[in-house]
Coordinates of C-alpha atoms and ligand atoms in Angstrom, one line a residue:
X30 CA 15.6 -17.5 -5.9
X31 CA 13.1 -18.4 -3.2
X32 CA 12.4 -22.8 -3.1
X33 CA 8.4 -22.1 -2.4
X34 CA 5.7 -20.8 -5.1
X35 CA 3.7 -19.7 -1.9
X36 CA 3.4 -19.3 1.7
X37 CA 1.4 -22.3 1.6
X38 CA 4.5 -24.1 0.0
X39 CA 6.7 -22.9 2.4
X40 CA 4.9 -24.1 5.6
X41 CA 4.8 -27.7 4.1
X42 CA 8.4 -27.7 3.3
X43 CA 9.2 -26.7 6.5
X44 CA 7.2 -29.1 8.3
X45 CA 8.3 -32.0 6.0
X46 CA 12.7 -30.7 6.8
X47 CA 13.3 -29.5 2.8
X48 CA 13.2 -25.9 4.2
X49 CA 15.0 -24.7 7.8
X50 CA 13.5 -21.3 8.7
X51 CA 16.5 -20.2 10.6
X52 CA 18.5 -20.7 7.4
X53 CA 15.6 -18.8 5.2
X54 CA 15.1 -16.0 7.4
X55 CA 19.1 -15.9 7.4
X56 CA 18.8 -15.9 3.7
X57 CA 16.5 -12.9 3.7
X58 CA 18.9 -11.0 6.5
X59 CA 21.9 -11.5 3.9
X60 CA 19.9 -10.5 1.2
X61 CA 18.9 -7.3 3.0
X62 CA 22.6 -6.6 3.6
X63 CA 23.7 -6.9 0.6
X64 CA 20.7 -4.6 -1.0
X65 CA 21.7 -2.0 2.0
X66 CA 22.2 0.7 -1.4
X67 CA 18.3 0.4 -2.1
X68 CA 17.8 1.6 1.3
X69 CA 14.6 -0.1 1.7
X70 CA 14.8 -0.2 5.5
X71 CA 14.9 2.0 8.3
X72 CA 15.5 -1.0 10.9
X73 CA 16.3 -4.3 10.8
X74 CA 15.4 -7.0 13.5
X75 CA 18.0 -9.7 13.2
X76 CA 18.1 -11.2 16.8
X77 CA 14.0 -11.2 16.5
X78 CA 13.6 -12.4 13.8
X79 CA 16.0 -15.1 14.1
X80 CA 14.7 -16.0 17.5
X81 CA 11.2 -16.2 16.3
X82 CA 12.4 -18.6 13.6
X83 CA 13.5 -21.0 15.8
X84 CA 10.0 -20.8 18.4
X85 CA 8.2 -21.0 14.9
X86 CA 9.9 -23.7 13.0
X87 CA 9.5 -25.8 16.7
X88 CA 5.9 -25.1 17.0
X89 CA 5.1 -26.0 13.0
X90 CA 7.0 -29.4 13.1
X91 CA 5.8 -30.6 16.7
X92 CA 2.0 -29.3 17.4
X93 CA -0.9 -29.2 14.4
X94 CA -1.7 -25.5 15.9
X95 CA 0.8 -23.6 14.5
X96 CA -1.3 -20.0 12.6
X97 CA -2.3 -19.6 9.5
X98 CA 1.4 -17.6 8.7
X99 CA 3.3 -19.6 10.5
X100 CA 6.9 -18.8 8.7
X101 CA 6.3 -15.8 6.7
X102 CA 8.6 -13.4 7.0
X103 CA 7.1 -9.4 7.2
X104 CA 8.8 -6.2 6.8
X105 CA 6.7 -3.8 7.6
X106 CA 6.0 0.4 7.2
X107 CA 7.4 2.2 9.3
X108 CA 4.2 4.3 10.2
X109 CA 2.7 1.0 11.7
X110 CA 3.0 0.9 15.4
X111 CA 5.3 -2.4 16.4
X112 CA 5.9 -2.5 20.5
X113 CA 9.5 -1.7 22.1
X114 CA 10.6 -0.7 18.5
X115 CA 11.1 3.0 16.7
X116 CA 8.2 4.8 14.4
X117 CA 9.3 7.1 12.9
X118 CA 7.3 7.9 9.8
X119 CA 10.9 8.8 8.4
X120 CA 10.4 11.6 9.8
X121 CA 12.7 13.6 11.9
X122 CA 9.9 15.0 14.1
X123 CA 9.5 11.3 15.7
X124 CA 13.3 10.3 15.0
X125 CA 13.5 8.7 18.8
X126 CA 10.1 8.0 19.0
X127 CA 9.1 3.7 20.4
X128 CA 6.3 2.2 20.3
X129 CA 4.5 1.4 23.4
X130 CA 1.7 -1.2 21.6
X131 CA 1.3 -3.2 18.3
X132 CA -0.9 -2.1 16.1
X133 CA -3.7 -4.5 15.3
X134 CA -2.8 -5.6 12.4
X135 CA 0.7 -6.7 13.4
X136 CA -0.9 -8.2 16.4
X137 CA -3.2 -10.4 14.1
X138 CA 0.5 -10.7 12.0
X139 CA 2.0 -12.3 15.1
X140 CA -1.2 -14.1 16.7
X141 CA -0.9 -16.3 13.5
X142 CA 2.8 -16.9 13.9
X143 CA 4.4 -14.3 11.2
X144 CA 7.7 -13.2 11.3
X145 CA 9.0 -9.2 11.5
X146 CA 11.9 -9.0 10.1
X147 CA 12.1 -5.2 9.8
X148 CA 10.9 -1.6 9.4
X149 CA 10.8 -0.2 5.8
X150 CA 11.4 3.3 4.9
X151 CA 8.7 5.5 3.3
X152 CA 7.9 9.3 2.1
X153 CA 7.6 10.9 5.5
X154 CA 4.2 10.7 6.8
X155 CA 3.6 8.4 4.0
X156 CA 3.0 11.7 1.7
X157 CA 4.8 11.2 -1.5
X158 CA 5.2 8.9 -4.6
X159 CA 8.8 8.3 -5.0
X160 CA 9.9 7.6 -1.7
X161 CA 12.3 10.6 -2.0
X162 CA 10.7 12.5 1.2
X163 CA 12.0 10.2 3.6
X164 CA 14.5 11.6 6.4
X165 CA 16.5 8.7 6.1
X166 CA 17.3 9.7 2.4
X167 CA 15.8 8.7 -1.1
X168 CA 15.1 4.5 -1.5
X169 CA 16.1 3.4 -4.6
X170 CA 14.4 0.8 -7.4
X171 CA 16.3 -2.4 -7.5
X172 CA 15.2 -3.0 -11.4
X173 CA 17.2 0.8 -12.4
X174 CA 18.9 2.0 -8.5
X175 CA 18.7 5.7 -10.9
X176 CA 15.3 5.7 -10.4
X177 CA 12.7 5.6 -8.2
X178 CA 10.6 3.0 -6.7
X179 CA 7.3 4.8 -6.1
X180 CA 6.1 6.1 -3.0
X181 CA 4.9 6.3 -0.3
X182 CA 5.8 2.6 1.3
X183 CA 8.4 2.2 -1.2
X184 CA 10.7 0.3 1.1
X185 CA 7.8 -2.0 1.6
X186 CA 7.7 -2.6 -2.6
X187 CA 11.3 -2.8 -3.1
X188 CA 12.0 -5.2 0.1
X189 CA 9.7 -8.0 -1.4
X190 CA 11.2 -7.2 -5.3
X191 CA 14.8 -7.4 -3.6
X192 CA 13.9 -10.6 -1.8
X193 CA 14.0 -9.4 1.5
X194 CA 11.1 -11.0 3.1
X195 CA 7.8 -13.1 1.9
X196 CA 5.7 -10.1 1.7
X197 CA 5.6 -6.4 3.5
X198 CA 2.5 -4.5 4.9
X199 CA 2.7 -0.8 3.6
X200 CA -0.3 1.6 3.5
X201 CA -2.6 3.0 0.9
X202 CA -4.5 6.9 1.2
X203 CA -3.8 7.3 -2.4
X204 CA -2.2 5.0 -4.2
X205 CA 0.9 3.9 -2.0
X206 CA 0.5 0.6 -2.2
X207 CA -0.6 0.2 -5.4
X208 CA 2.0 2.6 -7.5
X209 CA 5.2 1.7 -5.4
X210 CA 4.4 -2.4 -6.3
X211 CA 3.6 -1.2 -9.9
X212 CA 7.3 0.0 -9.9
X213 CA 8.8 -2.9 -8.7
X214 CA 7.0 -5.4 -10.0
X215 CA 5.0 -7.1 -7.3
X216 CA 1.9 -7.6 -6.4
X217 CA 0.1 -4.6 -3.8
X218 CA -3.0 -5.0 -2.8
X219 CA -4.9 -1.9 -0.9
X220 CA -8.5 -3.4 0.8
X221 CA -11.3 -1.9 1.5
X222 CA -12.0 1.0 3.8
X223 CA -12.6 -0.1 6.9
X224 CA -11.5 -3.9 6.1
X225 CA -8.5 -3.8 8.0
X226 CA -8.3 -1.6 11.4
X227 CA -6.6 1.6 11.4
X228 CA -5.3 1.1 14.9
X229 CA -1.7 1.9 15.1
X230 CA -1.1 3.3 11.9
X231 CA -0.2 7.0 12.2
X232 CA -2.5 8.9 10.6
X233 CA -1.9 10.9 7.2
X234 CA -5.7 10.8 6.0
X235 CA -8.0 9.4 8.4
X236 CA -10.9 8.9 6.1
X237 CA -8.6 7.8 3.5
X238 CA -5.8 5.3 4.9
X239 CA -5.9 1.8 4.4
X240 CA -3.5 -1.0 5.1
X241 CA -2.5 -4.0 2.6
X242 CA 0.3 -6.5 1.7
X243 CA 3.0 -6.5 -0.8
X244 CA 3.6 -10.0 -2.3
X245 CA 5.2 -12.1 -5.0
X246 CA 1.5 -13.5 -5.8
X247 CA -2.1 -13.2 -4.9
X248 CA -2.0 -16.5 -3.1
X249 CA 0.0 -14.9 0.1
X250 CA -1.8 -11.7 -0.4
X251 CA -5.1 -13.1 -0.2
X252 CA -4.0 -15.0 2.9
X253 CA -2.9 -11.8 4.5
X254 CA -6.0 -10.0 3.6
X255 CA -7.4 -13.0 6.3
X256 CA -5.4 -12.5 8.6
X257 CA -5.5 -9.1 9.3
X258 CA -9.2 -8.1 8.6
X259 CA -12.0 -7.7 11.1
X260 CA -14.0 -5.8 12.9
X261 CA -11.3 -4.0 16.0
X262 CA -13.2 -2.5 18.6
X263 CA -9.8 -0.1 19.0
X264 CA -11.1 1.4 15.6
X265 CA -14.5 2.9 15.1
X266 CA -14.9 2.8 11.6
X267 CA -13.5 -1.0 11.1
X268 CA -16.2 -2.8 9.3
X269 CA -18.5 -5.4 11.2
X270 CA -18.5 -7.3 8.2
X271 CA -17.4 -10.6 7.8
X272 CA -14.1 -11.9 6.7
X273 CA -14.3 -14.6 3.8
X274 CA -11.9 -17.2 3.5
X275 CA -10.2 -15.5 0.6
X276 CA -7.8 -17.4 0.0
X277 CA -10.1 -20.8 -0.1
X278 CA -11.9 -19.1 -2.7
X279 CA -8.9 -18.9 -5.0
X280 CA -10.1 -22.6 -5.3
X281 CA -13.2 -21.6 -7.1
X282 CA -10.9 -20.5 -9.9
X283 CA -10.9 -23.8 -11.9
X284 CA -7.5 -23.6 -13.6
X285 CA -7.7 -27.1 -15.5
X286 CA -10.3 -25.5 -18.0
X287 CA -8.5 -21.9 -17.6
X288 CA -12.3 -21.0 -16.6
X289 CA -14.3 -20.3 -13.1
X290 CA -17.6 -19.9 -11.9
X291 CA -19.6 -16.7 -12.8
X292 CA -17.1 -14.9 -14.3
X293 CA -16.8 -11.6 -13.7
X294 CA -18.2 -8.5 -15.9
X295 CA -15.0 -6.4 -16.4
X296 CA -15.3 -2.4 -17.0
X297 CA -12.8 -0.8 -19.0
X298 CA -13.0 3.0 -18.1
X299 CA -12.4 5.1 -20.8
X300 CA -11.3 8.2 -18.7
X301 CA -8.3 6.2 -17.9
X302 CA -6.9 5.6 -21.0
X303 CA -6.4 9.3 -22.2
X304 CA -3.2 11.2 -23.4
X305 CA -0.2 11.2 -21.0
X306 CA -0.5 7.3 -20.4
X307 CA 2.5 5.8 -21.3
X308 CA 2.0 3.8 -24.9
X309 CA 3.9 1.1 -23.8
X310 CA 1.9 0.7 -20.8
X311 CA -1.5 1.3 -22.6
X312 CA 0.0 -1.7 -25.6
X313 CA 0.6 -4.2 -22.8
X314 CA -2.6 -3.5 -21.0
X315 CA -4.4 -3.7 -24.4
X316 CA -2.8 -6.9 -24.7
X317 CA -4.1 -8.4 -21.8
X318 CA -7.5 -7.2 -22.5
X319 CA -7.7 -8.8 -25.7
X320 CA -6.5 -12.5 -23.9
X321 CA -9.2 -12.0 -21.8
X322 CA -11.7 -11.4 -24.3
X323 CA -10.3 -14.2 -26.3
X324 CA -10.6 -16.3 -22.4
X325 CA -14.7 -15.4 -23.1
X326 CA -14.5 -12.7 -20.6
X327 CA -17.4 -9.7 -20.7
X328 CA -15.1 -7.0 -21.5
X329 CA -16.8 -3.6 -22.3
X330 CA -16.2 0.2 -22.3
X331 CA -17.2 2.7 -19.1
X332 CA -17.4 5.7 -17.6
X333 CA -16.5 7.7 -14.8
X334 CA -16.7 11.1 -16.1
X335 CA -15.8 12.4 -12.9
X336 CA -12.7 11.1 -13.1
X337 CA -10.7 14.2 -14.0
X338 CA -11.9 16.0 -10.6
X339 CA -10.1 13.4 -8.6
X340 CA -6.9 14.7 -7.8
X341 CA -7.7 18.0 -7.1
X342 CA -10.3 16.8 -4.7
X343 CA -7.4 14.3 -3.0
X344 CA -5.2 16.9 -2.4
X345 CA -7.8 19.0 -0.7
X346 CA -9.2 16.6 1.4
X347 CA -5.9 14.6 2.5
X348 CA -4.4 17.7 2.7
X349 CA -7.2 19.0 5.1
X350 CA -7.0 16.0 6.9
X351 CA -3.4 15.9 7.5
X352 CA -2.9 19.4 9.2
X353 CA -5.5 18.7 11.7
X354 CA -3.7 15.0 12.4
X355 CA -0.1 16.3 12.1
X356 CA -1.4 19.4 15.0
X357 CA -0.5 16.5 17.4
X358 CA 3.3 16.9 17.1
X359 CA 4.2 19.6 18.6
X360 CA 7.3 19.0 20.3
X361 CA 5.4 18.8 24.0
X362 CA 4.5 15.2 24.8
X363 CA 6.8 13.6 22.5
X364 CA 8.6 13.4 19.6
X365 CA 11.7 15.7 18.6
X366 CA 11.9 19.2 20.2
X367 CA 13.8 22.1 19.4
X368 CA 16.5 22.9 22.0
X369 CA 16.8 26.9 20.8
X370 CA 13.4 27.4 21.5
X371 CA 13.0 30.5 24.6
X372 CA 9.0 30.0 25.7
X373 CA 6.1 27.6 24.6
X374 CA 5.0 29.3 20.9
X375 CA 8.7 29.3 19.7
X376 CA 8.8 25.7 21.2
X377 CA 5.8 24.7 19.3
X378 CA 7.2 26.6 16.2
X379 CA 11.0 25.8 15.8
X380 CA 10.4 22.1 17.0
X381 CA 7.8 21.6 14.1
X382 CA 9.7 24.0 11.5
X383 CA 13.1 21.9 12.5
X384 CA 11.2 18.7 13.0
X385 CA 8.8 18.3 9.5
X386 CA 10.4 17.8 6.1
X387 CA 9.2 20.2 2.8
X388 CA 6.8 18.2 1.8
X389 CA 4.7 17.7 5.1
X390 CA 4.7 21.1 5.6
X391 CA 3.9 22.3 2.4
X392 CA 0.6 19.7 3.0
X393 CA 0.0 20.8 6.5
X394 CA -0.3 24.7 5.0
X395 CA -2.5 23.7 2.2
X396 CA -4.7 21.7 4.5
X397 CA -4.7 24.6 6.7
X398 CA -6.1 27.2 4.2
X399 CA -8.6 24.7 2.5
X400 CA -10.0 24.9 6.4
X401 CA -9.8 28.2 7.2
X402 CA -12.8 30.6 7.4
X403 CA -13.5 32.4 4.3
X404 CA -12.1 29.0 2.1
X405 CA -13.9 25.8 3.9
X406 CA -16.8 26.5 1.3
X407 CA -14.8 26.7 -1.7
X408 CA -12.4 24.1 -0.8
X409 CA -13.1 21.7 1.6
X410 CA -17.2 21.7 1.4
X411 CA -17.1 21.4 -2.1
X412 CA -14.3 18.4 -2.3
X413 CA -16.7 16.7 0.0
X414 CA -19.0 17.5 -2.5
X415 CA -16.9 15.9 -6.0
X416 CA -16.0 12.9 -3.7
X417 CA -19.8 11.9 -3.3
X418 CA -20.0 12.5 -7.3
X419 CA -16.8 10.3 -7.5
X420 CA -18.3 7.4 -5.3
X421 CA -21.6 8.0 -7.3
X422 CA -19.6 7.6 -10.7
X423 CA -18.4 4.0 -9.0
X424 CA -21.8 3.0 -7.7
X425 CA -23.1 3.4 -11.6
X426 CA -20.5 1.4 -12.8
X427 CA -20.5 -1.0 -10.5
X428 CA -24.3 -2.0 -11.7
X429 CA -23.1 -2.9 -14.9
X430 CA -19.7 -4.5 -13.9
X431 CA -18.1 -6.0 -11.5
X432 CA -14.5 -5.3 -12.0
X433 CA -12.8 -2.1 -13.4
X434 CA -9.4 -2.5 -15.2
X435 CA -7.0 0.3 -15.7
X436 CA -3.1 1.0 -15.8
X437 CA -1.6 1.4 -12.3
X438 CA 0.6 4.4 -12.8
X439 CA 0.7 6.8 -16.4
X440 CA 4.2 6.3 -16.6
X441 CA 6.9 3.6 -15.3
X442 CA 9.3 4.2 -12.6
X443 CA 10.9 7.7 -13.2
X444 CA 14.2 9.2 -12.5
X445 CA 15.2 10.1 -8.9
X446 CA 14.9 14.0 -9.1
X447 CA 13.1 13.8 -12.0
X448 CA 9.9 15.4 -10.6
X449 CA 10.5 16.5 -7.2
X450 CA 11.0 19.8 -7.8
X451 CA 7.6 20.1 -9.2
X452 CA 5.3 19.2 -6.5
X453 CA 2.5 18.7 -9.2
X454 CA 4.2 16.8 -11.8
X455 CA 4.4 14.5 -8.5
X456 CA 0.7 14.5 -7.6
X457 CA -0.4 13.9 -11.4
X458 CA 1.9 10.1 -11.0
X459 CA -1.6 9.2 -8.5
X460 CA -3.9 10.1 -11.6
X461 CA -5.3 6.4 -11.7
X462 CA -4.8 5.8 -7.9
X463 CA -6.2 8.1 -5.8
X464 CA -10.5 7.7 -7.4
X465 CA -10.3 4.2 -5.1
X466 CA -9.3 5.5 -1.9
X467 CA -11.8 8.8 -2.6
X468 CA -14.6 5.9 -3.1
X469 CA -13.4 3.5 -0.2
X470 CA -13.3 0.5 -2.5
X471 CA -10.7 -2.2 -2.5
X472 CA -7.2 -2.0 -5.6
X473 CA -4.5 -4.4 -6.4
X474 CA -1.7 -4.0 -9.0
X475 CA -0.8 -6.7 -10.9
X476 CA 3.1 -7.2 -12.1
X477 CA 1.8 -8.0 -16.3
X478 CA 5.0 -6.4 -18.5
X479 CA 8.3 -4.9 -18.5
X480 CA 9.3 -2.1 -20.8
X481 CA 11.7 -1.6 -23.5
X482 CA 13.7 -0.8 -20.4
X483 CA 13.2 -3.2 -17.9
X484 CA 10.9 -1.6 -16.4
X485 CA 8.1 -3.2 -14.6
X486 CA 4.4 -2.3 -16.1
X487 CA 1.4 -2.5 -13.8
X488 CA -2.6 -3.3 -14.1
X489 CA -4.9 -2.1 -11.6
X490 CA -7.6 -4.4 -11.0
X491 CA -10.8 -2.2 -8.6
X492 CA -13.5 -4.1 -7.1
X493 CA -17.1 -2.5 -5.4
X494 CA -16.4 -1.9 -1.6
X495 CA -16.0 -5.9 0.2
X496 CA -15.6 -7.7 -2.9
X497 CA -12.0 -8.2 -2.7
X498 CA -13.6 -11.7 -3.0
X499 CA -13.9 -11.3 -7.1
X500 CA -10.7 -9.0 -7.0
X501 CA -8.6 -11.6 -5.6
X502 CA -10.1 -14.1 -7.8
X503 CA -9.7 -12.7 -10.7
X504 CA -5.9 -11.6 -10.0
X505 CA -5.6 -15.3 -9.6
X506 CA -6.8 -16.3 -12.1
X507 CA -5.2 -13.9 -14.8
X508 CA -1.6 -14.7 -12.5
X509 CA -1.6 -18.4 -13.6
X510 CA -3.2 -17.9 -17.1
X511 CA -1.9 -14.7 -19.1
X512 CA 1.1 -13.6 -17.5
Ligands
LIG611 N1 1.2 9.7 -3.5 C1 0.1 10.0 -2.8 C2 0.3 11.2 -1.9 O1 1.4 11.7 -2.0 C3 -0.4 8.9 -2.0 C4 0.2 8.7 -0.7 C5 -0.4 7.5 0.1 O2 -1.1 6.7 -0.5 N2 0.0 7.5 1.3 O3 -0.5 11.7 -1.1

């Protein structure tokens, strides 16, 4: 068990000689070691990381300018470009592949003193939801290691459940933040579109991807959130919006009276509470439903009727997107390359039939056909189409509400092998995930239950695009009040 609540803990331990980073971030390094089974990471920085502790710990007891994460110690996904180290993707096509810059959110990670401490595994390409397309083999849950621990930046989930590290960036196109921390048990919070910059993560879905924090509470993810926000002239489609102090206005949650200032409307979508939802997930979200009601919370029934469109129209467009990002490996640049191949098609072939894992491919050649001549109209046009309705169907509820609560996942973490023989028994588990990143708007899960089996049980909190502001607020608030 960790001796800090918070980050913000932490840092005044440290500076006050109760906590030695070098001794914490060896704590995390044995802890990693000893949860090698779960497989959570593909590499592992000791020397770094222990390095930086010492710079750090110097620099937070002896100037007053030490960053805002001064001491936190990050895993993060390895699809997330870190300089001088391996991305891979797990994914054999970019097996010896190194970095040559930092993606800006690690740079932002770093410029406020955070510690890397590793690269965590993930479904290759970050296309999965059990972490079990990964060539680095299957990660497993450390609640049940028979089962899985969601996908895609599993390793990211099960390194902060495993106590690994303080908190682990992963990455969110449809849920991959959100369902993986709903497995585990922690908190996973995917922003806003265009909140945090793009820049260095690998693309799987440009128009989808987001980046966002894996925690043990809101506090540290709404102090991550900060940190790695902001307008990146390195990505066009960052927002020039600005970046609240979200982790100030946690403040405004007045705990004494178990109250806050204008409370927040909350939305219960009716869409998401139909058959196939696990009834011990919907009891426990019930549950917390009625303790907000009793807290005087505006609770009331919605809609979002287009709800049952919205993994069909993920899986086209992601799809669509992914075969023209994934053209780029191709075994000429970089990356791995066949060595059977005889002239430049069958080098472009066998290096990306031997270099892509099952999955990928099977998403490259959907994406591929949803494009091609003859099925852009009925496939990708009209997908474009059902994701304005979906947006629309948020805008609506959005004026009357300004949060929407629903279960994380249908079901709780499943069997390894249980479903991935059936790629769409896989792609239902993002029924509840996949509407945000179709609308752009920010998600968090929140850790509320455990099963009759242990299991950790998940609530999705959804916000209108920037308001991770009442999001945040709100996941504070029910953290200290009704879990
Ligand atoms: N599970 C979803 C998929 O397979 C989401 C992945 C993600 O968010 N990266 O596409």
């Amino acid at each position: 068990m960790l001796n800090y609540k918070n980050h913000q803990e932490k840092l005044e331990k440290i500076k006050s000689g109760e906590i030695s980073l070098s001794e914490n971030v060896k704590h995390f390094l044995k802890n990693i070691e000893a949860n090698k089974k779960l497989n959570a990471f593909n590499f592992v920085f000791s020397e770094d990381a222990l390095k930086d502790a010492e710079l750090i710990e110097t620099k937070i007891k002896s100037s007053s300018s030490c960053g805002k994460l001064a001491g936190m110690v990050i895993a993060i996904k390895d699809v997330l470009a870190l300089k001088d180290k391996p991305l891979t993707c797990s994914s054999k096509i970019l097996k010896d592949f190194v970095s040559l810059y930092n993606a800006t959110a690690i740079n932002k990670l770093k410029e406020q003193d955070a510690i890397i401490i590793g690269k965590t595994s993930c479904d290759e390409f970050a296309m999965g939801s059990s972490n079990e397309n990964s060539a680095f083999g299957p990660v497993l849950n450390p609640v049940d290691p028979s089962r899985v621990p969601g996908g895609s930046s599993g390793g990211s989930a099960v390194a902060v459940a495993s106590e690994c590290c303080d908190a682990a960036l992963g990455t969110d196109t449809g849920g991959s933040i959100r369902q993986p921390a709903a497995f585990c048990g922690v908190f996973g919070l995917k922003p806003t579109y265009g909140r945090v910059s793009r820049f260095g993560l690998t693309a799987f879905a440009s128009s989808f991807d987001s980046i966002g924090p894996f925690t043990n509470n809101v506090e540290d993810a709404s102090l991550i959130l900060e940190v790695i926000s902001g307008k990146d002239c390195l990505d066009s489609t960052s927002a020039d919006i600005p970046v609240p102090d979200f982790q100030k206005l946690l403040d405004d949650v007045n705990l004494a009276s178990g109250d806050y200032n204008g409370k927040p409307r909350i939305g219960i979508p009716k869409e998401y509470f139909g058959q196939g939802l696990n009834p011990e997930i919907r009891e426990s979200i019930e549950n917390l439903i009625g303790k907000l009601k009793t807290s005087g919370f505006e609770v009331k029934e919605i809609s979002l009727p287009h709800t049952e469109y919205s993994i069909a129209t993920y899986y086209i467009l992601t799809t669509a997107e992914a075969s023209s990002n994934l053209a780029r490996y191709d075994g000429a640049r970089y990356g791995y390359r066949s060595s059977e191949s005889h002239n430049l098609k069958q080098m472009y072939t066998l290096s990306r039939s031997e270099g892509f894992g099952k999955e990928v491919k099977r998403r490259i050649m959907l994406g591929t056909y949803v494009l091609s001549a003859g099925y852009y109209d009925a496939y990708y046009k009209k997908a474009q189409k059902v994701r304005r309705l979906l947006k629309n169907d948020f805008d609506n509820a959005f004026s009357e509400v300004d949060l929407i609560l629903t279960p994380t996942t249908p079901s709780t973490a499943f069997k390894i092998g249980e479903k991935s023989s059936d790629p769409l028994e896989m792609y239902l588990n993002d029924i509840y995930t996949t509407s945000a990143n179709l609308a752009g708007i920010p998600g968090i899960n929140i850790p509320i239950a455990t099963s009759s089996e242990g299991l950790p049980i998940g609530l999705q909190l959804m916000a209108n695009q920037f308001n991770e502001t009442a999001l945040l607020k709100m996941s504070y608030y029910i953290q200290k009040n009704l879990l």
